[in-house]
Coordinates of C-alpha atoms and ligand atoms in Angstrom, one line a residue:
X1 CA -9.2 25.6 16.6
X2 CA -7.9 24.8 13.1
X3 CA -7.2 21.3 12.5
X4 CA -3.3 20.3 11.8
X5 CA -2.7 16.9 10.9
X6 CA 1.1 15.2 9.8
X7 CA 1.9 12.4 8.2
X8 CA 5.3 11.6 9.6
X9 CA 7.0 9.1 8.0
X10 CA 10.7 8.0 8.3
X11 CA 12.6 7.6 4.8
X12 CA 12.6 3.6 4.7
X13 CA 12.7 2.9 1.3
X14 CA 9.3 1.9 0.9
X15 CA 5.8 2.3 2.1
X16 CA 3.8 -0.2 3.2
X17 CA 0.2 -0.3 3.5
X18 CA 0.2 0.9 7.0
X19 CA 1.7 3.8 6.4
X20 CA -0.5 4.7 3.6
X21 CA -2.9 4.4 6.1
X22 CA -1.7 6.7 8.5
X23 CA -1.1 8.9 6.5
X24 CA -4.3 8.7 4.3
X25 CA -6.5 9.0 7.5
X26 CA -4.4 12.2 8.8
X27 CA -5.0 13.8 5.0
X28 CA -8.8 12.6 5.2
X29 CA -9.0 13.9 8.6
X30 CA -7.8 17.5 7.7
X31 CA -9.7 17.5 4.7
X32 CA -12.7 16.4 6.6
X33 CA -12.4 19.2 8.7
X34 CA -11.1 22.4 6.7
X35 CA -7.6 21.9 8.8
X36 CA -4.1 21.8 6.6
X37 CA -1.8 18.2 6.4
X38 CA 1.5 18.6 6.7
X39 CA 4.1 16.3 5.5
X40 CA 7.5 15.9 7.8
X41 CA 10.4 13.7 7.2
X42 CA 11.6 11.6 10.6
X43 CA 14.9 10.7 9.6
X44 CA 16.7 10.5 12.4
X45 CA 17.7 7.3 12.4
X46 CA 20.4 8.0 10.0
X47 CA 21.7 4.2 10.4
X48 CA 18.5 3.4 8.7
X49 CA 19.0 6.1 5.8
X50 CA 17.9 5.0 1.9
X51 CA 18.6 6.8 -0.9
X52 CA 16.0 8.1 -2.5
X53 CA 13.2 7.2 0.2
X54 CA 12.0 10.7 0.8
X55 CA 11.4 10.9 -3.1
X56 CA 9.7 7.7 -3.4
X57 CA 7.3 9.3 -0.1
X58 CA 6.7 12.4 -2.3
X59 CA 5.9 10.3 -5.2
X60 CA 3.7 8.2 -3.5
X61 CA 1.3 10.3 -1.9
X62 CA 1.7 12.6 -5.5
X63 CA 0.6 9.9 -7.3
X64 CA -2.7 9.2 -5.2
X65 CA -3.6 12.7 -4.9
X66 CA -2.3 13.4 -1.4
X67 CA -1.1 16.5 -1.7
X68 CA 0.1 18.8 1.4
X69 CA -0.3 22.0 2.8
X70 CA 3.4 22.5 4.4
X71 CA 6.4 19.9 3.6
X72 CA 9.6 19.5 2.7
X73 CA 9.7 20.3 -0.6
X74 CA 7.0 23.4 -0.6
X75 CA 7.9 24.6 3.0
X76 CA 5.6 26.6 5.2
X77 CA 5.9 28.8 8.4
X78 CA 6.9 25.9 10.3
X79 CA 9.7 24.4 8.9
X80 CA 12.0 22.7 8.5
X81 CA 10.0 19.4 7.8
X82 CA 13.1 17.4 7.8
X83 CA 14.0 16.3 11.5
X84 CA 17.4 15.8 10.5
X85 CA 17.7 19.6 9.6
X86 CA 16.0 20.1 12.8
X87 CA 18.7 18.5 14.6
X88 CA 20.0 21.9 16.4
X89 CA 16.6 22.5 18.3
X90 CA 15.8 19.3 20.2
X91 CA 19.0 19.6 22.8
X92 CA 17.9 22.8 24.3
X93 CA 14.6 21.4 25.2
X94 CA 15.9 18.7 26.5
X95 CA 18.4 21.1 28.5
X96 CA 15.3 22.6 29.8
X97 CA 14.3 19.7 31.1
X98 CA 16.8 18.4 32.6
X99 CA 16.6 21.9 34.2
X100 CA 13.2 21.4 35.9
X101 CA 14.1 17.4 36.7
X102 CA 12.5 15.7 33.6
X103 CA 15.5 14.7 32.4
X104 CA 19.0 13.7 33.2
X105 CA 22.1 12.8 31.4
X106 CA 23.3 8.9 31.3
X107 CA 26.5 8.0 31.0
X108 CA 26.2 4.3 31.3
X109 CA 27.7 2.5 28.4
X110 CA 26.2 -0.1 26.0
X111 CA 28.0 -2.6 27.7
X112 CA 26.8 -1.9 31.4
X113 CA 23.5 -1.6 30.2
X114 CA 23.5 -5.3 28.9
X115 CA 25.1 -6.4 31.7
X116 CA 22.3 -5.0 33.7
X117 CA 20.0 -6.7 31.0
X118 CA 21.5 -9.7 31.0
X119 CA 21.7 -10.0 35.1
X120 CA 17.7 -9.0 35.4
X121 CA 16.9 -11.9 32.6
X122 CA 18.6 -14.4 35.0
X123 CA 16.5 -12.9 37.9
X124 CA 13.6 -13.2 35.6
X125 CA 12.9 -9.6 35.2
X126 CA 12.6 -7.3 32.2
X127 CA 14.9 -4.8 32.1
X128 CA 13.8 -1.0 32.9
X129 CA 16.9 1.7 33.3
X130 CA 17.4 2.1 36.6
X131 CA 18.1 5.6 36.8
X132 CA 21.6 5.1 37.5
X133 CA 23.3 8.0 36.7
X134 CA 20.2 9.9 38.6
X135 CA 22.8 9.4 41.7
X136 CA 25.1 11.1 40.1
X137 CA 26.8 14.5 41.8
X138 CA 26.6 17.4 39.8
X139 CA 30.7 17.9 40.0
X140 CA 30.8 13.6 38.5
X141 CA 28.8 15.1 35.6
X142 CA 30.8 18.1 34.9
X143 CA 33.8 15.8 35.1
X144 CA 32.4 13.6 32.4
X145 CA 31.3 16.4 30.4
X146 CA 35.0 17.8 30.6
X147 CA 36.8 14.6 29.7
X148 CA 34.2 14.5 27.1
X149 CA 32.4 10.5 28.0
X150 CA 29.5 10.2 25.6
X151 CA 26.2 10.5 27.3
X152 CA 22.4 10.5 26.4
X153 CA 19.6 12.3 27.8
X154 CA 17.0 10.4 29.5
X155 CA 13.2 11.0 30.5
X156 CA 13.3 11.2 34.6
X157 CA 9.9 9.2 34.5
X158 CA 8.2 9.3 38.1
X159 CA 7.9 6.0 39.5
X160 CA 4.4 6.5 41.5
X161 CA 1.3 7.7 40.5
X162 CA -0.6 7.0 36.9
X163 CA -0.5 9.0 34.2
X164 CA -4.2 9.5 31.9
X165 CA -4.4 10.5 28.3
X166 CA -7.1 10.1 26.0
X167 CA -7.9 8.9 22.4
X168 CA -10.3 10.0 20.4
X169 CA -11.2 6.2 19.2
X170 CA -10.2 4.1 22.6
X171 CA -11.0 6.5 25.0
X172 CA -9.1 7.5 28.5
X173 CA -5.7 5.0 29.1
X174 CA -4.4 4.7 32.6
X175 CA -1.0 3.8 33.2
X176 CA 1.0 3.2 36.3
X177 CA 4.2 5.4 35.9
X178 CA 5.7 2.6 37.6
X179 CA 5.1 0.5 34.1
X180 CA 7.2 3.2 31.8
X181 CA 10.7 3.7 31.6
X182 CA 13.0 6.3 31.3
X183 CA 13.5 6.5 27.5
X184 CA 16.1 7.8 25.8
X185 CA 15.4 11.3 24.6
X186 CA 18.5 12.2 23.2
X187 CA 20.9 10.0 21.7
X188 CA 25.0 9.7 22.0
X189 CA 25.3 11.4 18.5
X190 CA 23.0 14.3 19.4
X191 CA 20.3 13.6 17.3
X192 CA 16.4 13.0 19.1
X193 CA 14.8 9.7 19.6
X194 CA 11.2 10.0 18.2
X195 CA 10.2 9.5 21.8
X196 CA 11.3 13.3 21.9
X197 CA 11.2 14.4 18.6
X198 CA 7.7 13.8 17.8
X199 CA 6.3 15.9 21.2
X200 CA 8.6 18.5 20.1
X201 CA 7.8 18.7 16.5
X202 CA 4.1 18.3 17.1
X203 CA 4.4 21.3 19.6
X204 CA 6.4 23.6 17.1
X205 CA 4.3 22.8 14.4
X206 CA 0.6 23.4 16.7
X207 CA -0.3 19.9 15.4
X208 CA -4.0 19.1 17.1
X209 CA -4.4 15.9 16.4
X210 CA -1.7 13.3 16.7
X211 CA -2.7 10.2 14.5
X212 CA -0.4 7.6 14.2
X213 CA -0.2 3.4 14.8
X214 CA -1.6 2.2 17.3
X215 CA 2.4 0.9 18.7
X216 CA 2.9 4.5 19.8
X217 CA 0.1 3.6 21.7
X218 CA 2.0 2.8 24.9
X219 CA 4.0 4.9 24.9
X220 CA 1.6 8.4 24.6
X221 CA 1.2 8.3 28.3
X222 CA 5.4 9.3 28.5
X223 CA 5.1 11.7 25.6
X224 CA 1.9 13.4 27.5
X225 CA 4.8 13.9 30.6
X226 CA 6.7 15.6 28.4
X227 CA 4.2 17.8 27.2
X228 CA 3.5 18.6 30.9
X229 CA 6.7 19.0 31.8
X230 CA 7.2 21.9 29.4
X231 CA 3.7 23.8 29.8
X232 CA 2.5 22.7 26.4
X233 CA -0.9 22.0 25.6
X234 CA -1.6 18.2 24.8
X235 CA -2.9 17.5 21.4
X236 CA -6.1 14.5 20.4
X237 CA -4.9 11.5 20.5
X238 CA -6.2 9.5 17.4
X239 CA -4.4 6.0 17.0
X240 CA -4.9 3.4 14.5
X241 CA -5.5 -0.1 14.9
X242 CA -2.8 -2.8 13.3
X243 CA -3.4 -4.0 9.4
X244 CA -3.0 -7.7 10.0
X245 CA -2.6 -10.5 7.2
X246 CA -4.4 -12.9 9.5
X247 CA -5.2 -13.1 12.9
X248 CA -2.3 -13.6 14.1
X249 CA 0.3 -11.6 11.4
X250 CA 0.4 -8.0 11.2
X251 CA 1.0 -6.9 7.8
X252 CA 4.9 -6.3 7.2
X253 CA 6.4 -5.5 4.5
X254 CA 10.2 -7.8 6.1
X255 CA 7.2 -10.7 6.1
X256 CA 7.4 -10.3 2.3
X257 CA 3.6 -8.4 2.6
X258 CA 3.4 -6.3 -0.6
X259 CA 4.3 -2.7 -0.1
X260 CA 2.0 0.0 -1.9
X261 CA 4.6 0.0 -4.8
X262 CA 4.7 -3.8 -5.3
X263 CA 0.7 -3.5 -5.6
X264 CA 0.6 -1.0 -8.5
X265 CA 3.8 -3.3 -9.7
X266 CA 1.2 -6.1 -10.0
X267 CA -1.5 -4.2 -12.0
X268 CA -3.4 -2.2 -8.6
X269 CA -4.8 1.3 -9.4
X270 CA -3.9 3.4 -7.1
X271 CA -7.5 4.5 -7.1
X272 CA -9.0 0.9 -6.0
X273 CA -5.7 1.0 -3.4
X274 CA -6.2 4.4 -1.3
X275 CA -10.3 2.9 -1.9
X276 CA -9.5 -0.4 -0.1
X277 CA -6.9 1.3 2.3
X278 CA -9.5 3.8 3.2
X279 CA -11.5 0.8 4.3
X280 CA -9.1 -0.7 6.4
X281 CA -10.0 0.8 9.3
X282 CA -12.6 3.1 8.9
X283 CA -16.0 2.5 7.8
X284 CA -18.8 5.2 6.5
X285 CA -21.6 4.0 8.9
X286 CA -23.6 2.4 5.8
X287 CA -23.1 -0.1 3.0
X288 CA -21.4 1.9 0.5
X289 CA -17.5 0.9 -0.3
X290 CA -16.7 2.9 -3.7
X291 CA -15.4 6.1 -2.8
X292 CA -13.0 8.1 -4.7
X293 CA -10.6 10.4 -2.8
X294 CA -12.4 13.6 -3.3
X295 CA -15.3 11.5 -1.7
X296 CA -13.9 9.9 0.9
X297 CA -13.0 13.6 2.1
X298 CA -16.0 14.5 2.6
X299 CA -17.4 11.1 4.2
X300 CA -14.1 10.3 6.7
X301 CA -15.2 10.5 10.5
X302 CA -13.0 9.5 13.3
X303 CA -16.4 8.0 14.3
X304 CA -16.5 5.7 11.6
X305 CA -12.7 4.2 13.0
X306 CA -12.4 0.9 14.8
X307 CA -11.5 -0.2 17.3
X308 CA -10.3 -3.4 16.3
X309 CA -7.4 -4.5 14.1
X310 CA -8.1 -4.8 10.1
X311 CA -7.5 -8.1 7.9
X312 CA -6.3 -7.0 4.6
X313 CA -8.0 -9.2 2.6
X314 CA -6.5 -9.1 -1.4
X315 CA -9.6 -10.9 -2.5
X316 CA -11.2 -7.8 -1.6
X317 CA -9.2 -5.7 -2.8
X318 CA -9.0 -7.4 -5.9
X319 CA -12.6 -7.3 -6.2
X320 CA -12.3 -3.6 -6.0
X321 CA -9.5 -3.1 -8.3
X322 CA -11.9 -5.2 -10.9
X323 CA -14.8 -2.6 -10.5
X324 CA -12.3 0.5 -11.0
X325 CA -10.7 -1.7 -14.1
X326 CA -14.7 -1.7 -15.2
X327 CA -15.0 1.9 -15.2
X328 CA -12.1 2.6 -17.1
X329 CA -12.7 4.1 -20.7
X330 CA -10.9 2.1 -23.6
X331 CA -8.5 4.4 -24.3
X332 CA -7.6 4.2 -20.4
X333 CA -7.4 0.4 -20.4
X334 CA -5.5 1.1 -22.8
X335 CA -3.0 2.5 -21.6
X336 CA -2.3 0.5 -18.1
X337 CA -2.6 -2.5 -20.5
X338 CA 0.0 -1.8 -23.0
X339 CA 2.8 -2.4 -20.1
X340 CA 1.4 -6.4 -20.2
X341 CA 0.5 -6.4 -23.9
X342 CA 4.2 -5.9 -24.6
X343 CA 5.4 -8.4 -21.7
X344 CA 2.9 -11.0 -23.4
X345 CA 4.0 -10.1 -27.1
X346 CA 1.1 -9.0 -28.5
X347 CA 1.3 -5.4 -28.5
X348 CA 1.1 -5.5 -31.8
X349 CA -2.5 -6.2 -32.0
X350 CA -5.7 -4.5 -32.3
X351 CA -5.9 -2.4 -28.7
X352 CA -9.8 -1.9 -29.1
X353 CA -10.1 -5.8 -29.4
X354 CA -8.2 -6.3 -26.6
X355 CA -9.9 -4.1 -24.7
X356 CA -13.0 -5.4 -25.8
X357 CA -12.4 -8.7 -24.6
X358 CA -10.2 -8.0 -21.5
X359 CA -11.9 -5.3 -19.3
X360 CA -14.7 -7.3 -18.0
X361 CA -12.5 -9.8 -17.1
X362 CA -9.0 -8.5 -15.8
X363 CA -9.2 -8.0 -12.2
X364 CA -5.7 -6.8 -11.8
X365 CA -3.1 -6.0 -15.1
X366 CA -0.5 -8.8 -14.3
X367 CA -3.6 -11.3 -15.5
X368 CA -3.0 -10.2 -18.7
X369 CA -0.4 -12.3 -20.0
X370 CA -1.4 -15.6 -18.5
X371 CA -4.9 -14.5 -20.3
X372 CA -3.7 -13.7 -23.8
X373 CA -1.0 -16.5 -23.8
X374 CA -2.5 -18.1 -26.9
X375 CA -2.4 -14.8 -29.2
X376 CA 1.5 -14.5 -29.4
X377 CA 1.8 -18.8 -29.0
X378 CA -0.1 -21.4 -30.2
X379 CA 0.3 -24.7 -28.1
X380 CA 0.5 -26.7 -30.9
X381 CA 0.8 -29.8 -29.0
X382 CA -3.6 -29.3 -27.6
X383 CA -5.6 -32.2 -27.4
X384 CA -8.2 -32.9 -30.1
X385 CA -10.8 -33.5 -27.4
X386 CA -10.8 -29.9 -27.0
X387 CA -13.4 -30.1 -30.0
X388 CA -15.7 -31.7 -28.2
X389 CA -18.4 -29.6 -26.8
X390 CA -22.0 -30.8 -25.8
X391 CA -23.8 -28.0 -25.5
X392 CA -22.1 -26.5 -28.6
X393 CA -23.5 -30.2 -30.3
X394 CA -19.6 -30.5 -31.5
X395 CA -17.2 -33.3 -31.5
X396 CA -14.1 -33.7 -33.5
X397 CA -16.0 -34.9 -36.9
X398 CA -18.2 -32.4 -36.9
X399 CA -15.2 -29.7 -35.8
X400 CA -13.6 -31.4 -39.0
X401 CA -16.4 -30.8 -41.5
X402 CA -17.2 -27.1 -40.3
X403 CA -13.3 -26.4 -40.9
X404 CA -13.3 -27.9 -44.5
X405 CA -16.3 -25.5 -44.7
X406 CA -14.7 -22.2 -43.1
X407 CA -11.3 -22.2 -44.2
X408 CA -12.3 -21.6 -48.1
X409 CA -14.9 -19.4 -47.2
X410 CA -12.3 -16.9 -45.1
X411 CA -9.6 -17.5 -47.7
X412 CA -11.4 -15.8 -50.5
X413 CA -12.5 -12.9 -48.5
X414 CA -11.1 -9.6 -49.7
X415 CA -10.7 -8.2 -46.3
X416 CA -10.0 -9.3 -42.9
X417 CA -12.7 -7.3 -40.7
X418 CA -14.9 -7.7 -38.0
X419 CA -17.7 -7.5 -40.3
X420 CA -16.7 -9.7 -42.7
X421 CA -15.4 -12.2 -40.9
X422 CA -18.4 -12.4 -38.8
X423 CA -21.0 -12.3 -41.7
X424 CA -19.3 -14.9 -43.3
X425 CA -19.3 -17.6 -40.4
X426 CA -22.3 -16.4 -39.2
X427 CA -24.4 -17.0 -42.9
X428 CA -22.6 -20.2 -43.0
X429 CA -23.9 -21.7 -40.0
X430 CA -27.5 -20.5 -41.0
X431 CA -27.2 -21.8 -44.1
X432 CA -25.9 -25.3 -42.9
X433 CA -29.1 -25.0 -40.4
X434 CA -26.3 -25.5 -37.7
X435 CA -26.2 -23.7 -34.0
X436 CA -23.5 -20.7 -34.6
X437 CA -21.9 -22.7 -31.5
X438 CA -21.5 -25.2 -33.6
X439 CA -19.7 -23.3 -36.0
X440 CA -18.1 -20.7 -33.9
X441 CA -16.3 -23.7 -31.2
X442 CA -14.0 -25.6 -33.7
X443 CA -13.5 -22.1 -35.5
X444 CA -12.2 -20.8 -31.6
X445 CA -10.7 -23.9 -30.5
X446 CA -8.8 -24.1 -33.8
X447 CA -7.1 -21.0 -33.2
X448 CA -6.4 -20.8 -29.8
X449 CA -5.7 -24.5 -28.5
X450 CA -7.7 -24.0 -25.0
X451 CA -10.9 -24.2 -24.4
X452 CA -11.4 -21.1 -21.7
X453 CA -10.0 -17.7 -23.8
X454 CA -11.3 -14.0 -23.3
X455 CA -13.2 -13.4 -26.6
X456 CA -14.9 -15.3 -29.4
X457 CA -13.6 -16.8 -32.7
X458 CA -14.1 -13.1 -34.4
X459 CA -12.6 -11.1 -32.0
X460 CA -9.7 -14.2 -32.0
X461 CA -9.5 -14.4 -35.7
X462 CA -8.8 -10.1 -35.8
X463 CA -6.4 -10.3 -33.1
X464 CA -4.4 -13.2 -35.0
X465 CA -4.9 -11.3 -38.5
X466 CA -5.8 -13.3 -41.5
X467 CA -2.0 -15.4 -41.9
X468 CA -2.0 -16.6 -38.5
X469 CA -5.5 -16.7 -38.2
X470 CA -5.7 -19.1 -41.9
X471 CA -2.3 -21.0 -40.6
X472 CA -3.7 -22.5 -37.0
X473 CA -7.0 -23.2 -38.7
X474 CA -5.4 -25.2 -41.3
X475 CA -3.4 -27.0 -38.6
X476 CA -6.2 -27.8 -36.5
X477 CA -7.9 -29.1 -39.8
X478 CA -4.4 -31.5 -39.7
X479 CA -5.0 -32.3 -36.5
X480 CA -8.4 -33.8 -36.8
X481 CA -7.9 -35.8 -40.2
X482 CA -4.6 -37.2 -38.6
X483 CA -6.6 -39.0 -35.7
Ligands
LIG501 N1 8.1 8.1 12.0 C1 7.1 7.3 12.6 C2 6.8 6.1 11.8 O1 7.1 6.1 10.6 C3 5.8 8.2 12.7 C4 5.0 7.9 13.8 C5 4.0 9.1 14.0 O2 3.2 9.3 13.1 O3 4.2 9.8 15.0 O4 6.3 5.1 12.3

C-alpha cells in the first residue's frame, strides 16, 4: 500500500502550534514511510475566510522545509486541493446517500432548532436532532424543493447498535450509535461540513492514514458510517493528543498562546521550533532531543506517539532554541541578529564582537536589546558602588586610581584595536603587580554603568570605539572624584 498523508488545514489566518503539529507528524509520517504528503485547503467555512491565510500556510511549512508532493499550488492527479473549488462534487454523494437511507434532507429552520434546544435544556437534556424531517412524505419534500425552502442534508445516524473504529495510537473505540447525532453534512449554501468533506476528500484522494487532533476523535466513529455507507474502504486512524499550556489549558492561539509566527517574531528558529514541536507528542524511544528535519524523517514512528496530552513548556523550548543559536556560524548570527542590533541602535558596531560576546548567551534574538542596552546608552545616572567588587579586590578608590592610570595610557595609542587595547591594559596591570580584575572591573564598569554585561572591558571598549569609549571613562573618572 503506498502511504498518503494530508495536512488539511483551513485558511485561519494563522497557525498555531497544533497545527504545525499535525501537519509535521503527517509530513514525518510519509517521509518515514516512502508515501507522498499532500497539502489541501478546507475552506469551506467561507464566514471564517482571511485574506492571505492560504499564503501564509504555504509560507509556513516553505519556510521549515515541509514541502509537498500534491497541493494547491503544484497540483497533482487528485486535485483540486482547495475544497471550496471542490464545492460541485460533495452534493451528489450526499444524493447517493440519501438514496440508500444515510441521509435525508432537513428543512427545520434555525429558529425551530433552538426552540427544540432551548425546550430540552429546560428538561435538562442536551440537544440531539431529532430526525424530524425523517417523517417527512416524499410529496412534503418535493413541495419544499419546488417552493424552494432552504434545507441541509443530514447523516441518518442509526440509533441502536455501536459502531468500532480503530487508531493506530489509542487502539479500538466503541461507541453506542445512540451517543452520535445526525450531523449536518451539507449545509443551506451548498457547501460540505468537514463532517462530510473530509471522508470524501480522503476517499478521492486514496489518503491511508487519516492524522489529525485528537477533537475529531469523536466524531471518527460517524465518519467510519459514512465510509460504509458508500462501499469505501476505511483508512488508519492516527489522532493526536491536545498541546496544553498547563494541565488544565489547551494551547490556543484566542488564549493569546503564541502562534508559530509570533515565535519566529520573538527570535525562534524555525529549526529549534519544528525540533521542539516534533517533541510534543512523539518521542524517539531513547534520550536524544536534537533532531533536524531530515533526521526526524528518518527516526518518526507512530510508535514513539503518546497517548497522553503534551505541556508545551517555552523553557524548553527555549533551551533548545539556545543550542541551535550555539551552532550557528558568525556570519549566521549575524544575520538573525542584525534585525535586534538595529532595534537596539547599535548596528553600527563591530558584528564579529557582537557575535563574539552574544551567541553563548542569547537564548532567543528579542534578548538582544535588553542585553546590549548600555552600548547605544549610557545610564549616566549608575551608582558608584558598582566599583566595588571583592573578588576583583576593587572599590571606588582603587577604581579611581586605575582610571587616572588607563585613560592616558588609551589616549595616546595610535589605534583603537583589540590588540592594542588589550596589550596596553593588560601590561599595565602587570606592571602595577595588580590582578587584571582589578584593572579590567573599573575599566568595564566605567563604560557600561551595570555590573552584569555580555563581554569584557576589550570587547566593550571596540564596540564603543575610542570617542565614546575615552568619554564614559572620563565620566566615570568624574564620578568617583565627585563623591
Ligand atoms: N481543517 C481541519 C482543521 O484545521 C483539519 C482536520 C483534519 O486534519 O482532518 O482542524
Amino acid at each position: 500500500m503506498q502511504v498518503r498523508t494530508r495536512f488539511a488545514p483551513s485558511p485561519t489566518g494563522y497557525m498555531h502550534i497544533g497545527n504545525l503539529r499535525s501537519g509535521l507528524y503527517a509530513y514525518l509520517f510519509a517521509r518515514a514511510n516512502g508515501g507522498r504528503f499532500l497539502l489541501r485547503i478546507e475552506d469551506t467555512d467561507q464566514e471564517r475566510f482571511v485574506e492571505g491565510a492560504t499564503e501564509l500556510i504555504y509560507r509556513t511549512l516553505k519556510d521549515v522545509g515541509m514541502n509537498w508532493d500534491e497541493g494547491p499550488d503544484i497540483g497533482g492527479e487528485y486535485g483540486p486541493y482547495v475544497q471550496s473549488e471542490r464545492k460541485d462534487m460533495y452534493l451528489p454523494y450526499a444524493e447517493q446517500l440519501i438514496k440508500s437511507g444515510h441521509a435525508y434532507r432537513c428543512f427545520c429552520t434555525r429558529e425551530e432548532l433552538d426552540e427544540r434546544r432551548a425546550a430540552a435544556a429546560a428538561r435538562g437534556e442536551t440537544f440531539k436532532y431529532d430526525k424530524h424531517c425523517m417523517g417527512m412524505s416524499e410529496a412534503e419534500i418535493q413541495a419544499k424543493l419546488d417552493a424552494g425552502v432552504p434545507y441541509v442534508i443530514r447523516q441518518n445516524v442509526p440509533t441502536q447498535g455501536t459502531t468500532s473504529f480503530t487508531d493506530l495510537v489509542f487502539g479500538t473505540i466503541t461507541v453506542n450509535n445512540s451517543d452520535l447525532d445526525d450531523s449536518v453534512l451539507i449545509k443551506a449554501d451548498g457547501m460540505p461540513t468537514y463532517n462530510f468533506a473530509n471522508v470524501v476528500d480522503d476517499h478521492l484522494m486514496e489518503i491511508s492514514h487519516v492524522m489529525r487532533g485528537m477533537e475529531y476523535l469523536a466524531s471518527t466513529p460517524k465518519y467510519n458510517l459514512l465510509y460504509q455507507a458508500f462501499g469505501w474502504e476505511i483508512p488508519q486512524y492516527i489522532h493526536m493528543t491536545p498541546i496544553m499550556r498547563d494541565a488544565q489549558h489547551k494551547l490556543s492561539k484566542r488564549d493569546g498562546d503564541a502562534s508559530y509566527a509570533d515565535f519566529v517574531d520573538k527570535g525562534y528558529l524555525k529549526e529549534a521550533l519544528i525540533n521542539y514541536v516534533a517533541l510534543l507528542g512523539w518521542n524517539p524511544g531513547d534520550d536524544r532531543e536534537i533532531f533536524t528535519l531530515d533526521e526526524l524523517c528518518g527516526a518518526f514512528s507512530v510508535e514513539g506517539m503518546s497517548k497522553s496530552p503534551a505541556i508545551f513548556d517555552v523553557e524548553k523550548l527555549t533551551w533548545m532554541n539556545a543550542q541551535y543559536i550555539m551552532a550557528l556560524s558568525p556570519e549566521e548570527f549575524t544575520a538573525h541578529g542584525e534585525k535586534y542590533y538595529a532595534q537596539a541602535g547599535i548596528a553600527h558596531m563591530d558584528k564579529a564582537v557582537l557575535c563574539k560576546i552574544l551567541q553563548q548567551r542569547v537564548r532567543v534574538f528579542n534578548e538582544i536589546p535588553d542585553m546590549v542596552d548600555f552600548l547605544a546608552k549610557l545610564d549616566e545616572g549608575y551608582s558608584i558602588d558598582l566599583f566595588t567588587n571583592k573578588k576583583s579586590k576593587t572599590d571606588p578608590e582603587v577604581s579611581a586610581k586605575v582610571l587616572d592610570m588607563v585613560i592616558p595610557a588609551l589616549e595616546a595609542l595610535p589605534q583603537w584595536t583589540e590588540t592594542a587595547v588589550h596589550d596596553t591594559l593588560i601590561n599595565m596591570a602587570a606592571e602595577n603587580g595588580m590582578k587584571n580584575g582589578t584593572l579590567l572591573w573599573p575599566v568595564r564598569i566605567a563604560m557600561a554603568g551595570k555590573a552584569v554585561t555580555p563581554g569584557g572591558a576589550i570587547e566593550i571598549a571596540l564596540l564603543l570605539g575610542r570617542d565614546e569609549a575615552m568619554r564614559r571613562l572620563k565620566l566615570g573618572r568624574e564620578k568617583l572624584r565627585q563623591k
